[in-house]
Short mmCIF file of C-alpha atoms in Angstrom, two decimals:
data_model
loop_
_atom_site.label_atom_id
_atom_site.label_comp_id
_atom_site.label_asym_id
_atom_site.label_seq_id
_atom_site.Cartn_x
_atom_site.Cartn_y
_atom_site.Cartn_z
CA MET A 1 -96.20 35.23 55.53
CA GLU A 2 -96.02 38.93 56.41
CA LYS A 3 -97.47 41.18 53.74
CA PRO A 4 -96.26 44.71 52.99
CA ILE A 5 -98.72 47.56 52.84
CA SER A 6 -100.73 47.35 49.63
CA LEU A 7 -99.97 49.82 46.86
CA LEU A 8 -103.62 50.87 46.65
CA ALA A 9 -103.83 51.66 50.35
CA THR A 10 -100.61 53.65 50.19
CA LEU A 11 -101.89 55.66 47.23
CA ILE A 12 -105.12 56.43 49.06
CA VAL A 13 -103.22 57.76 52.08
CA LEU A 14 -100.94 59.83 49.86
CA LEU A 15 -103.93 61.34 48.03
CA LEU A 16 -105.54 62.24 51.34
CA TYR A 17 -102.31 63.86 52.46
CA ALA A 18 -102.06 65.82 49.22
CA SER A 19 -105.62 67.08 49.44
CA ASP A 20 -105.27 68.09 53.07
CA CYS A 21 -101.84 69.65 52.92
CA LEU A 22 -99.78 69.95 49.78
CA ALA A 23 -102.43 71.65 47.70
CA ALA A 24 -103.09 74.39 50.19
CA PRO A 25 -100.07 76.67 50.78
CA SER A 26 -102.31 79.39 52.20
CA SER A 27 -103.61 77.01 54.87
CA ARG A 28 -100.00 76.09 55.71
CA ASN A 29 -99.20 79.75 56.20
CA SER A 30 -102.29 80.13 58.34
CA LEU A 31 -101.25 77.13 60.43
CA PHE A 32 -97.81 78.64 60.97
CA ALA A 33 -99.28 81.95 62.09
CA THR A 34 -101.84 80.30 64.35
CA PHE A 35 -99.30 77.99 65.93
CA LEU A 36 -96.76 80.80 66.40
CA ASN A 37 -99.35 83.05 68.04
CA CYS A 38 -100.41 80.21 70.32
CA LEU A 39 -96.84 79.63 71.47
CA LYS A 40 -96.23 83.34 72.04
CA THR A 41 -99.41 83.59 74.06
CA HIS A 42 -98.54 80.71 76.35
CA THR A 43 -94.79 81.08 76.80
CA ASN A 44 -93.12 83.32 79.34
CA GLN A 45 -90.43 84.18 76.77
CA PRO A 46 -92.34 85.11 73.60
CA ASN A 47 -89.26 86.61 71.94
CA GLN A 48 -87.69 83.15 71.72
CA VAL A 49 -90.56 81.57 69.85
CA SER A 50 -89.68 82.74 66.34
CA ASN A 51 -86.21 81.18 66.79
CA ILE A 52 -87.51 77.68 67.54
CA VAL A 53 -90.29 77.29 64.96
CA TYR A 54 -89.35 76.55 61.34
CA SER A 55 -91.90 76.70 58.55
CA GLN A 56 -91.28 75.23 55.10
CA THR A 57 -90.35 78.70 53.82
CA ASN A 58 -87.65 79.21 56.44
CA ALA A 59 -84.12 79.23 54.95
CA SER A 60 -82.93 76.80 57.66
CA TYR A 61 -85.86 74.39 57.34
CA ASP A 62 -84.11 71.82 55.13
CA SER A 63 -80.93 71.72 57.18
CA VAL A 64 -82.88 71.31 60.43
CA LEU A 65 -85.02 68.55 58.93
CA LYS A 66 -82.06 66.63 57.49
CA ALA A 67 -79.78 67.07 60.51
CA SER A 68 -81.16 63.90 62.14
CA ALA A 69 -82.53 62.06 59.10
CA ARG A 70 -80.51 58.84 59.26
CA ASN A 71 -82.04 56.98 56.32
CA ALA A 72 -81.63 58.39 52.81
CA ARG A 73 -84.87 56.67 51.79
CA PHE A 74 -86.71 59.43 53.61
CA SER A 75 -84.76 62.43 52.34
CA ASN A 76 -86.10 62.41 48.79
CA PRO A 77 -87.95 65.45 47.36
CA SER A 78 -91.12 63.35 47.16
CA THR A 79 -91.03 62.39 50.86
CA PRO A 80 -93.86 64.10 52.82
CA LYS A 81 -92.39 66.91 54.92
CA PRO A 82 -93.55 68.36 58.24
CA LEU A 83 -95.55 71.57 58.09
CA LEU A 84 -93.50 72.91 60.98
CA ILE A 85 -90.44 71.88 62.98
CA ILE A 86 -90.17 72.99 66.61
CA THR A 87 -86.80 72.83 68.35
CA PRO A 88 -87.65 73.62 72.00
CA LEU A 89 -85.01 75.07 74.27
CA ASN A 90 -86.68 74.17 77.56
CA ALA A 91 -89.49 72.14 79.08
CA ASN A 92 -91.94 75.05 78.89
CA HIS A 93 -91.50 75.14 75.12
CA VAL A 94 -92.33 71.44 74.96
CA GLN A 95 -95.42 71.84 77.12
CA ASN A 96 -96.77 74.67 75.03
CA SER A 97 -95.90 72.94 71.75
CA VAL A 98 -98.06 69.99 72.79
CA LEU A 99 -100.96 72.25 73.78
CA CYS A 100 -100.72 74.33 70.62
CA ALA A 101 -100.49 71.27 68.36
CA LYS A 102 -103.70 70.04 69.99
CA SER A 103 -105.35 73.40 69.40
CA VAL A 104 -104.62 73.38 65.66
CA GLY A 105 -105.52 69.70 65.35
CA VAL A 106 -102.41 68.40 63.63
CA GLN A 107 -100.37 65.24 64.18
CA LEU A 108 -97.30 65.67 66.38
CA LYS A 109 -94.10 63.65 65.84
CA ILE A 110 -91.23 63.54 68.35
CA ARG A 111 -87.62 63.09 67.26
CA SER A 112 -84.53 62.66 69.40
CA GLY A 113 -81.83 61.04 67.23
CA GLY A 114 -83.68 60.10 64.05
CA HIS A 115 -82.35 56.55 63.88
CA ASP A 116 -85.79 54.96 63.68
CA PHE A 117 -85.43 52.66 60.70
CA GLU A 118 -88.72 53.63 59.06
CA GLY A 119 -88.38 57.39 59.65
CA ILE A 120 -91.47 57.35 61.85
CA SER A 121 -90.23 60.29 63.94
CA TYR A 122 -89.94 62.62 60.95
CA VAL A 123 -92.16 61.26 58.15
CA SER A 124 -95.94 60.85 57.96
CA GLN A 125 -98.61 60.39 55.33
CA ALA A 126 -100.87 62.81 57.25
CA PRO A 127 -100.28 66.54 57.85
CA PHE A 128 -97.84 66.74 60.77
CA ILE A 129 -95.35 68.80 62.72
CA ILE A 130 -92.17 67.71 64.52
CA ILE A 131 -90.85 68.43 67.97
CA ASP A 132 -87.11 67.87 67.57
CA MET A 133 -85.42 67.43 70.96
CA PHE A 134 -82.01 68.38 69.57
CA HIS A 135 -81.34 71.03 72.23
CA PHE A 136 -82.06 68.63 75.12
CA GLN A 137 -78.51 67.26 75.24
CA ASN A 138 -77.50 67.63 78.87
CA VAL A 139 -76.05 64.59 80.65
CA SER A 140 -75.53 65.07 84.39
CA VAL A 141 -73.41 62.33 85.99
CA ASP A 142 -73.30 61.72 89.75
CA VAL A 143 -70.57 59.12 90.27
CA GLN A 144 -70.90 59.09 94.05
CA ASN A 145 -74.50 57.89 93.77
CA GLU A 146 -73.83 56.05 90.49
CA ILE A 147 -76.65 57.72 88.57
CA ALA A 148 -77.00 59.98 85.55
CA VAL A 149 -79.82 62.25 84.42
CA ILE A 150 -79.93 62.18 80.62
CA GLU A 151 -82.03 64.49 78.51
CA ALA A 152 -83.92 62.87 75.63
CA GLY A 153 -82.02 64.63 72.85
CA ALA A 154 -78.59 63.49 74.01
CA THR A 155 -76.86 60.82 71.95
CA LEU A 156 -75.41 57.60 73.32
CA GLY A 157 -71.94 58.90 72.43
CA GLN A 158 -72.52 61.94 74.63
CA VAL A 159 -73.70 59.70 77.46
CA TYR A 160 -70.63 57.47 77.28
CA TYR A 161 -68.25 60.45 77.07
CA ARG A 162 -69.83 62.32 79.99
CA ILE A 163 -69.68 59.20 82.16
CA TYR A 164 -66.00 58.71 81.28
CA GLU A 165 -65.27 62.34 82.22
CA LYS A 166 -66.26 61.44 85.77
CA SER A 167 -65.14 57.80 86.02
CA SER A 168 -63.20 55.21 84.05
CA VAL A 169 -64.84 52.33 85.89
CA HIS A 170 -68.47 53.17 85.20
CA GLY A 171 -70.48 52.74 82.04
CA PHE A 172 -74.01 52.27 80.80
CA PRO A 173 -75.48 49.31 78.88
CA ALA A 174 -76.81 50.77 75.64
CA GLY A 175 -76.25 50.68 71.88
CA VAL A 176 -72.99 50.61 69.96
CA CYS A 177 -73.90 53.44 67.55
CA PRO A 178 -72.92 56.73 69.24
CA THR A 179 -75.31 58.95 67.26
CA VAL A 180 -78.49 57.19 68.43
CA GLY A 181 -80.75 59.48 70.47
CA VAL A 182 -81.51 58.56 74.07
CA GLY A 183 -85.23 59.40 73.90
CA GLY A 184 -86.05 56.71 71.36
CA HIS A 185 -83.40 54.21 72.42
CA LEU A 186 -84.41 54.00 76.06
CA SER A 187 -88.16 54.32 75.54
CA GLY A 188 -88.06 51.34 73.15
CA GLY A 189 -85.93 49.07 75.32
CA GLY A 190 -82.32 49.70 74.36
CA TYR A 191 -79.57 47.10 74.29
CA GLY A 192 -75.88 46.87 73.56
CA ASN A 193 -72.85 44.67 74.04
CA MET A 194 -73.30 44.43 77.82
CA ILE A 195 -76.79 42.96 77.49
CA ARG A 196 -75.78 39.53 78.82
CA LYS A 197 -74.15 41.02 81.93
CA HIS A 198 -76.46 43.95 82.64
CA GLY A 199 -79.63 43.45 80.58
CA LEU A 200 -81.41 46.21 78.71
CA SER A 201 -80.94 49.95 79.04
CA VAL A 202 -84.46 50.25 80.49
CA ASP A 203 -83.62 47.78 83.24
CA HIS A 204 -81.53 50.59 84.75
CA VAL A 205 -84.03 53.48 84.45
CA ILE A 206 -85.07 54.69 87.90
CA ASP A 207 -86.95 57.90 87.04
CA ALA A 208 -88.15 59.88 84.05
CA LYS A 209 -89.85 63.13 83.09
CA ILE A 210 -92.54 63.27 80.44
CA VAL A 211 -94.88 65.95 79.10
CA ASP A 212 -98.35 64.42 78.82
CA VAL A 213 -101.24 65.28 76.52
CA ASN A 214 -102.42 67.98 78.93
CA GLY A 215 -99.03 69.70 78.99
CA ARG A 216 -98.14 68.51 82.49
CA ILE A 217 -94.59 67.52 83.40
CA LEU A 218 -94.73 64.21 85.22
CA ASP A 219 -91.94 62.39 87.03
CA LYS A 220 -92.08 58.78 88.22
CA GLU A 221 -94.11 59.62 91.32
CA ALA A 222 -96.57 61.85 89.49
CA MET A 223 -97.09 59.56 86.49
CA GLY A 224 -97.65 56.41 88.53
CA ASP A 225 -96.41 52.87 88.13
CA ASP A 226 -98.30 52.02 84.95
CA LEU A 227 -97.06 54.91 82.80
CA PHE A 228 -93.55 54.56 84.20
CA TRP A 229 -93.67 50.90 83.19
CA ALA A 230 -94.94 51.74 79.70
CA ILE A 231 -92.23 54.24 78.76
CA ARG A 232 -89.48 51.75 79.62
CA GLY A 233 -89.82 49.66 76.47
CA GLY A 234 -93.26 50.50 75.08
CA GLY A 235 -92.10 53.59 73.22
CA GLY A 236 -92.39 57.13 74.55
CA ALA A 237 -94.09 58.67 71.52
CA SER A 238 -97.39 56.87 72.19
CA PHE A 239 -97.71 58.47 75.61
CA GLY A 240 -96.14 61.93 75.52
CA VAL A 241 -92.84 63.72 75.04
CA ILE A 242 -89.96 62.28 77.06
CA LEU A 243 -87.82 65.04 78.57
CA SER A 244 -85.26 62.93 80.43
CA TYR A 245 -84.40 59.59 81.97
CA THR A 246 -82.56 59.03 85.24
CA VAL A 247 -80.47 55.86 85.08
CA ARG A 248 -78.22 53.81 87.30
CA LEU A 249 -74.68 53.41 86.03
CA VAL A 250 -73.03 50.00 85.94
CA PRO A 251 -69.48 49.05 86.93
CA VAL A 252 -66.98 48.26 84.18
CA PRO A 253 -63.48 46.81 84.75
CA GLU A 254 -60.39 48.90 84.18
CA THR A 255 -59.49 46.61 81.29
CA VAL A 256 -61.85 45.04 78.77
CA THR A 257 -61.04 42.92 75.73
CA VAL A 258 -62.38 43.12 72.17
CA PHE A 259 -61.69 40.90 69.19
CA GLN A 260 -62.96 40.02 65.74
CA VAL A 261 -62.48 36.68 63.97
CA ASP A 262 -63.56 36.14 60.34
CA LYS A 263 -64.17 32.82 58.58
CA THR A 264 -65.48 32.04 55.08
CA LEU A 265 -67.40 28.93 54.06
CA GLU A 266 -64.15 27.50 52.77
CA GLN A 267 -62.67 28.04 56.24
CA ASN A 268 -65.41 26.01 57.93
CA ALA A 269 -67.76 28.92 58.66
CA THR A 270 -70.82 26.64 58.86
CA ASP A 271 -69.37 24.58 61.70
CA LEU A 272 -68.21 27.81 63.36
CA VAL A 273 -71.69 29.32 63.29
CA PHE A 274 -73.28 26.12 64.53
CA GLN A 275 -70.87 26.03 67.49
CA TRP A 276 -71.37 29.78 68.11
CA GLN A 277 -75.06 29.05 68.49
CA GLN A 278 -74.28 26.49 71.20
CA VAL A 279 -71.87 28.78 73.07
CA ALA A 280 -72.81 32.46 72.71
CA PRO A 281 -76.16 32.42 74.59
CA HIS A 282 -74.80 30.19 77.39
CA THR A 283 -71.22 31.26 78.08
CA ASP A 284 -69.88 33.58 80.80
CA GLU A 285 -72.28 36.53 81.00
CA ARG A 286 -69.36 38.95 80.77
CA LEU A 287 -68.84 37.84 77.16
CA PHE A 288 -70.93 39.18 74.28
CA MET A 289 -70.18 37.67 70.87
CA ARG A 290 -72.10 39.21 67.98
CA LEU A 291 -72.14 37.16 64.77
CA VAL A 292 -72.33 38.97 61.42
CA MET A 293 -72.91 36.94 58.26
CA GLN A 294 -72.72 38.43 54.80
CA PRO A 295 -72.16 37.37 51.19
CA VAL A 296 -68.71 38.25 49.85
CA ALA A 297 -66.78 37.86 46.62
CA LYS A 298 -66.53 34.55 44.74
CA ARG A 299 -70.03 33.54 45.82
CA THR A 300 -69.20 32.61 49.37
CA MET A 301 -70.17 33.73 52.88
CA ARG A 302 -68.14 35.35 55.61
CA ALA A 303 -68.97 34.87 59.28
CA SER A 304 -67.50 37.49 61.63
CA VAL A 305 -67.51 37.08 65.41
CA MET A 306 -67.20 40.50 67.10
CA ALA A 307 -66.85 40.39 70.86
CA LEU A 308 -66.61 42.39 74.06
CA PHE A 309 -65.35 40.66 77.19
CA LEU A 310 -65.52 42.49 80.50
CA GLY A 311 -62.10 41.27 81.58
CA GLY A 312 -58.60 40.50 80.32
CA ALA A 313 -57.40 38.72 77.18
CA ASP A 314 -55.82 35.74 78.94
CA GLU A 315 -59.08 34.87 80.65
CA VAL A 316 -61.25 35.04 77.54
CA VAL A 317 -58.73 33.08 75.44
CA THR A 318 -58.66 30.32 78.06
CA LEU A 319 -62.46 30.33 78.26
CA LEU A 320 -62.98 30.02 74.51
CA GLU A 321 -60.25 27.43 73.99
CA LYS A 322 -62.50 25.21 76.07
CA GLU A 323 -65.99 26.30 75.02
CA PHE A 324 -65.51 27.51 71.42
CA PRO A 325 -62.47 25.75 69.96
CA LEU A 326 -63.55 26.25 66.34
CA LEU A 327 -63.09 30.00 66.81
CA GLY A 328 -59.36 29.47 67.25
CA LEU A 329 -58.98 32.63 69.32
CA LYS A 330 -55.39 33.65 70.08
CA LYS A 331 -54.17 36.32 72.43
CA GLU A 332 -52.58 38.25 69.57
CA THR A 333 -56.05 38.59 68.02
CA CYS A 334 -57.33 40.28 71.17
CA HIS A 335 -57.09 43.97 72.05
CA GLU A 336 -57.10 45.02 75.70
CA MET A 337 -58.28 48.56 76.38
CA ARG A 338 -60.38 50.82 78.56
CA TRP A 339 -64.15 50.39 78.28
CA ILE A 340 -64.52 53.88 76.76
CA ASP A 341 -62.02 52.95 74.03
CA SER A 342 -64.04 49.82 73.27
CA VAL A 343 -66.95 52.14 72.50
CA LEU A 344 -64.89 53.66 69.67
CA TRP A 345 -63.85 50.18 68.47
CA TRP A 346 -67.43 48.94 68.29
CA ALA A 347 -68.53 52.11 66.50
CA ASN A 348 -65.91 51.45 63.79
CA TYR A 349 -64.27 54.79 64.49
CA ASN A 350 -61.02 53.42 63.07
CA ASP A 351 -60.03 56.65 61.34
CA GLY A 352 -57.82 57.86 64.16
CA SER A 353 -60.71 59.56 65.93
CA THR A 354 -60.21 60.62 69.52
CA LEU A 355 -62.83 60.19 72.21
CA LYS A 356 -64.17 63.63 71.26
CA ALA A 357 -65.71 61.93 68.22
CA LEU A 358 -68.34 60.55 70.58
CA LEU A 359 -69.68 64.10 70.95
CA ASP A 360 -69.99 64.59 67.18
CA ARG A 361 -73.64 64.08 66.23
CA SER A 362 -72.79 64.24 62.52
CA HIS A 363 -70.26 61.37 62.69
CA TYR A 364 -72.63 59.11 60.76
CA ARG A 365 -72.78 58.17 57.09
CA VAL A 366 -76.34 58.39 55.81
CA HIS A 367 -77.26 55.77 53.22
CA TYR A 368 -80.35 53.98 51.97
CA ASN A 369 -81.33 51.07 54.20
CA LYS A 370 -84.02 48.69 55.35
CA LYS A 371 -83.99 46.56 58.51
CA LYS A 372 -86.09 43.73 59.91
CA SER A 373 -85.84 41.51 62.99
CA ASP A 374 -86.61 38.05 64.34
CA TYR A 375 -85.97 35.88 67.40
CA ILE A 376 -84.47 32.39 67.45
CA GLN A 377 -85.77 30.10 70.18
CA THR A 378 -84.73 26.70 68.78
CA PRO A 379 -81.19 26.07 67.48
CA ILE A 380 -80.84 25.97 63.70
CA SER A 381 -79.31 22.79 62.28
CA LYS A 382 -76.22 22.73 60.05
CA ALA A 383 -78.45 21.76 57.16
CA GLY A 384 -80.61 24.77 57.94
CA PHE A 385 -77.60 27.08 57.92
CA ASN A 386 -76.48 25.67 54.58
CA LEU A 387 -79.88 26.54 53.11
CA ILE A 388 -79.69 30.03 54.62
CA TRP A 389 -76.22 30.60 53.12
CA LYS A 390 -77.46 29.49 49.71
CA LYS A 391 -80.35 31.96 49.84
CA MET A 392 -78.13 34.82 51.04
CA ILE A 393 -75.64 34.19 48.22
CA GLU A 394 -78.51 34.09 45.73
CA LEU A 395 -79.85 37.45 46.93
CA GLY A 396 -76.39 38.97 47.22
CA ARG A 397 -76.77 41.97 49.53
CA VAL A 398 -78.70 41.06 52.70
CA VAL A 399 -76.67 40.80 55.94
CA LEU A 400 -77.73 38.81 59.01
CA ILE A 401 -76.61 39.91 62.48
CA PHE A 402 -77.09 37.54 65.42
CA ASN A 403 -77.09 39.08 68.91
CA PRO A 404 -76.92 36.47 71.71
CA TYR A 405 -79.14 36.62 74.78
CA GLY A 406 -78.88 34.55 77.94
CA GLY A 407 -77.18 35.73 81.12
CA ARG A 408 -79.08 38.58 82.73
CA MET A 409 -81.74 38.45 80.02
CA ASN A 410 -82.87 35.07 81.36
CA GLU A 411 -83.31 36.44 84.87
CA VAL A 412 -85.67 39.39 84.26
CA PRO A 413 -89.41 38.48 83.96
CA TYR A 414 -91.01 39.10 80.56
CA ASP A 415 -93.44 41.61 82.05
CA ALA A 416 -90.96 43.58 84.18
CA THR A 417 -90.95 46.08 81.30
CA PRO A 418 -92.96 46.14 78.03
CA PHE A 419 -89.99 44.47 76.28
CA PRO A 420 -91.03 40.78 76.46
CA HIS A 421 -88.22 38.92 74.68
CA ARG A 422 -86.33 37.54 77.65
CA ALA A 423 -85.91 33.89 78.75
CA GLY A 424 -86.51 31.38 75.99
CA ASN A 425 -84.80 33.43 73.28
CA LEU A 426 -81.35 32.26 72.22
CA TYR A 427 -80.58 35.25 70.05
CA LYS A 428 -82.07 38.06 68.03
CA VAL A 429 -81.65 38.33 64.28
CA GLN A 430 -81.29 41.67 62.55
CA TYR A 431 -81.70 41.67 58.78
CA SER A 432 -79.96 44.58 57.09
CA VAL A 433 -79.59 45.78 53.55
CA THR A 434 -77.92 49.05 52.52
CA TRP A 435 -77.39 50.63 49.16
CA GLU A 436 -75.98 53.84 47.71
CA GLU A 437 -78.02 54.46 44.57
CA GLY A 438 -81.23 56.47 44.82
CA GLY A 439 -84.51 56.04 42.98
CA ASP A 440 -87.62 53.89 43.17
CA GLY A 441 -85.96 51.10 41.21
CA ALA A 442 -83.17 50.62 43.73
CA ASP A 443 -85.59 50.87 46.65
CA LYS A 444 -87.83 48.21 45.14
CA LYS A 445 -84.92 45.88 44.37
CA PHE A 446 -83.20 45.93 47.74
CA ILE A 447 -86.32 46.10 49.91
CA GLY A 448 -87.60 43.16 47.87
CA GLU A 449 -84.42 41.23 48.67
CA ILE A 450 -84.68 41.69 52.43
CA ARG A 451 -88.36 40.74 52.37
CA MET A 452 -87.51 37.55 50.49
CA MET A 453 -84.82 36.70 53.05
CA TYR A 454 -87.22 37.39 55.92
CA ASN A 455 -89.86 35.13 54.37
CA TYR A 456 -87.27 32.43 53.78
CA MET A 457 -86.36 32.42 57.48
CA THR A 458 -89.94 31.65 58.57
CA PRO A 459 -89.30 27.98 59.51
CA PHE A 460 -86.38 28.89 61.78
CA VAL A 461 -87.78 31.75 63.90
CA SER A 462 -90.26 32.37 66.72
CA LYS A 463 -93.94 31.67 66.06
CA ASN A 464 -97.37 32.62 67.44
CA PRO A 465 -96.50 35.42 67.33
CA ARG A 466 -93.49 35.85 65.08
CA SER A 467 -91.81 38.38 67.33
CA ALA A 468 -89.91 41.54 66.45
CA TYR A 469 -87.88 44.19 68.31
CA PHE A 470 -89.72 47.48 68.67
CA ASN A 471 -86.63 49.64 68.17
CA TYR A 472 -85.99 47.88 64.84
CA ARG A 473 -89.09 49.49 63.38
CA ASP A 474 -90.54 47.57 60.45
CA LEU A 475 -93.75 48.75 58.82
CA ASP A 476 -94.05 45.48 56.91
CA ILE A 477 -95.29 43.65 60.01
CA GLY A 478 -98.35 45.87 60.43
CA VAL A 479 -99.45 49.47 60.29
CA LYS A 480 -102.53 51.59 60.92
CA MET A 481 -104.61 51.12 57.76
CA HIS A 482 -108.08 51.94 59.11
CA GLY A 483 -107.44 55.24 60.84
CA LYS A 484 -105.30 56.27 63.75
CA ASP A 485 -107.73 54.82 66.30
CA SER A 486 -107.85 51.25 64.99
CA TYR A 487 -107.29 48.65 67.71
CA GLN A 488 -107.61 45.90 65.12
CA ASP A 489 -104.60 47.28 63.25
CA GLY A 490 -102.66 47.95 66.43
CA VAL A 491 -102.89 44.42 67.76
CA VAL A 492 -101.31 43.05 64.56
CA TYR A 493 -97.93 44.73 65.07
CA GLY A 494 -98.35 45.26 68.81
CA SER A 495 -98.52 41.55 69.59
CA LYS A 496 -95.27 41.00 67.64
CA TYR A 497 -93.36 43.79 69.36
CA PHE A 498 -94.77 43.29 72.86
CA ASN A 499 -96.33 39.80 72.96
CA ARG A 500 -98.49 39.44 76.10
CA ASN A 501 -97.54 42.93 77.30
CA PHE A 502 -99.48 44.62 74.51
CA GLU A 503 -102.85 44.66 76.28
CA ARG A 504 -101.39 46.36 79.35
CA LEU A 505 -99.86 49.02 77.08
CA VAL A 506 -103.29 49.62 75.55
CA LYS A 507 -104.79 50.12 79.02
CA VAL A 508 -102.06 52.61 79.94
CA LYS A 509 -102.51 54.47 76.67
CA SER A 510 -106.28 54.62 77.14
CA ALA A 511 -105.87 56.13 80.58
CA ILE A 512 -103.13 58.66 79.81
CA ASP A 513 -104.20 59.72 76.29
CA PRO A 514 -107.83 58.61 75.76
CA GLN A 515 -108.33 60.72 72.62
CA ASN A 516 -105.16 59.32 71.04
CA PHE A 517 -103.42 62.62 70.36
CA PHE A 518 -99.99 60.99 70.41
CA TRP A 519 -100.19 58.58 67.51
CA ASN A 520 -98.05 57.33 64.65
CA GLU A 521 -98.07 54.49 62.13
CA GLN A 522 -97.24 51.91 64.81
CA SER A 523 -98.33 53.58 68.03
CA ILE A 524 -100.26 51.96 70.87
CA PRO A 525 -104.01 52.39 70.23
CA SER A 526 -106.34 53.96 72.76
CA LEU A 527 -109.65 52.31 73.57
CA GLY A 528 -111.01 55.66 74.67
CA SER A 529 -111.08 56.85 71.07
CA ASN A 530 -111.87 53.47 69.51
CA LYS A 531 -115.65 53.51 69.28
CA LEU A 532 -115.81 50.55 66.92
CA PHE A 533 -113.83 48.34 69.29
CA LEU A 534 -115.83 49.44 72.32
CA LEU A 535 -119.09 48.44 70.61
#
């Protein structure tokens, strides 16, 4: 059973943070002055510096901090705040921010979209500053060569829109939430509703630019094969500051089809889900059928099949009449549209929004939430599903989302990128709970519910290790408890996120950042700074 961080350990870290930071406003002011002077000394445009560095006394500090805070759990007055926020305008600003953060000896966090589920990019229990890549939003699309250069602060919505501006028959396989930032999404793997046809987002990365611990800008050739491998699924924030990714676009048909079918337990949802499990990971790779299961009124369950088919309605209806008859799909249930319009449909932009909504970084409702993840490698029996439904109804709020694999995911070796969850996995489970009310009581109640559901699922999911998806950050599965350099702590969560690829990530980290400057609560440890391990 996974155990959450102990209360005592958390209190100790908080007390250390308070003694180092909160109780010393004069030292914070000194840090600001020192950091500002360092930036001005090293930049070739010193007049810009005061416009990109925000201290806690700056009138715009709160708005800048909250602009990309996507989980209300981490926007409370008691949440530890960064000493400074830097919003660089160019690569030189990023280089110098890294060097100056090293010179003042403070933890550096990197934020692109802020969708990390545990707020790791903008919350810490140690004194820290943030580099927010908000201004790095450029997306340059070259349709003739079928590539795009995407800066790390761009959102997925911006990527999809800029591709559509140039071509209606090209797309990119990435997430369905348009406000997710590219820097985190791609560096952690990245997937979406074309995963079965085209694999992960990182499977299409052909170049990248990163600022390393020494302030150098490295592209694929300069960084070498190992680091280029690591930042395509192993997380960028352990290795440096990602500036951009160059990706290959994928072809999309002129017409795609989407549909949603809902069934309750009284409408034979259990048999539906059991048959989904037999079909979704094995069917035509052009078809992605997400399954969402949630408790609803009158103490029952609703199973919703949401799908994207890269083709026309007639073809998918004929296919599923044969392979998935319990779905009962009819042509009138299907919606044919352009691929770019399916992006809006999947994002639930059903308020009459035009495609311009994809450019709106604020088009996201912030609420309290907690997420967890698992992988299913052996089909669950009907009896098993009945037990799962009973537990979900008992808890009342937790939602399960099944994302099918198969197709292209079975063809890419587990070690082609740090993301290891390829062949052998039928589908990924996302656990989700959201709530509106604030306060410690609500947090404790709903986080407790999702943990109970996660523990209940133990017999049904992957084992040795019980795997998890890195981009669905979950501090419950392990965290640095014995200092930022602890290999022993790192291997606990690292083996779950990366399986057998973890050790190679440690070697890359040790070579590129031996003193472990780029660290966070679940970063890759460096053996160069881990004296205890090396003994």
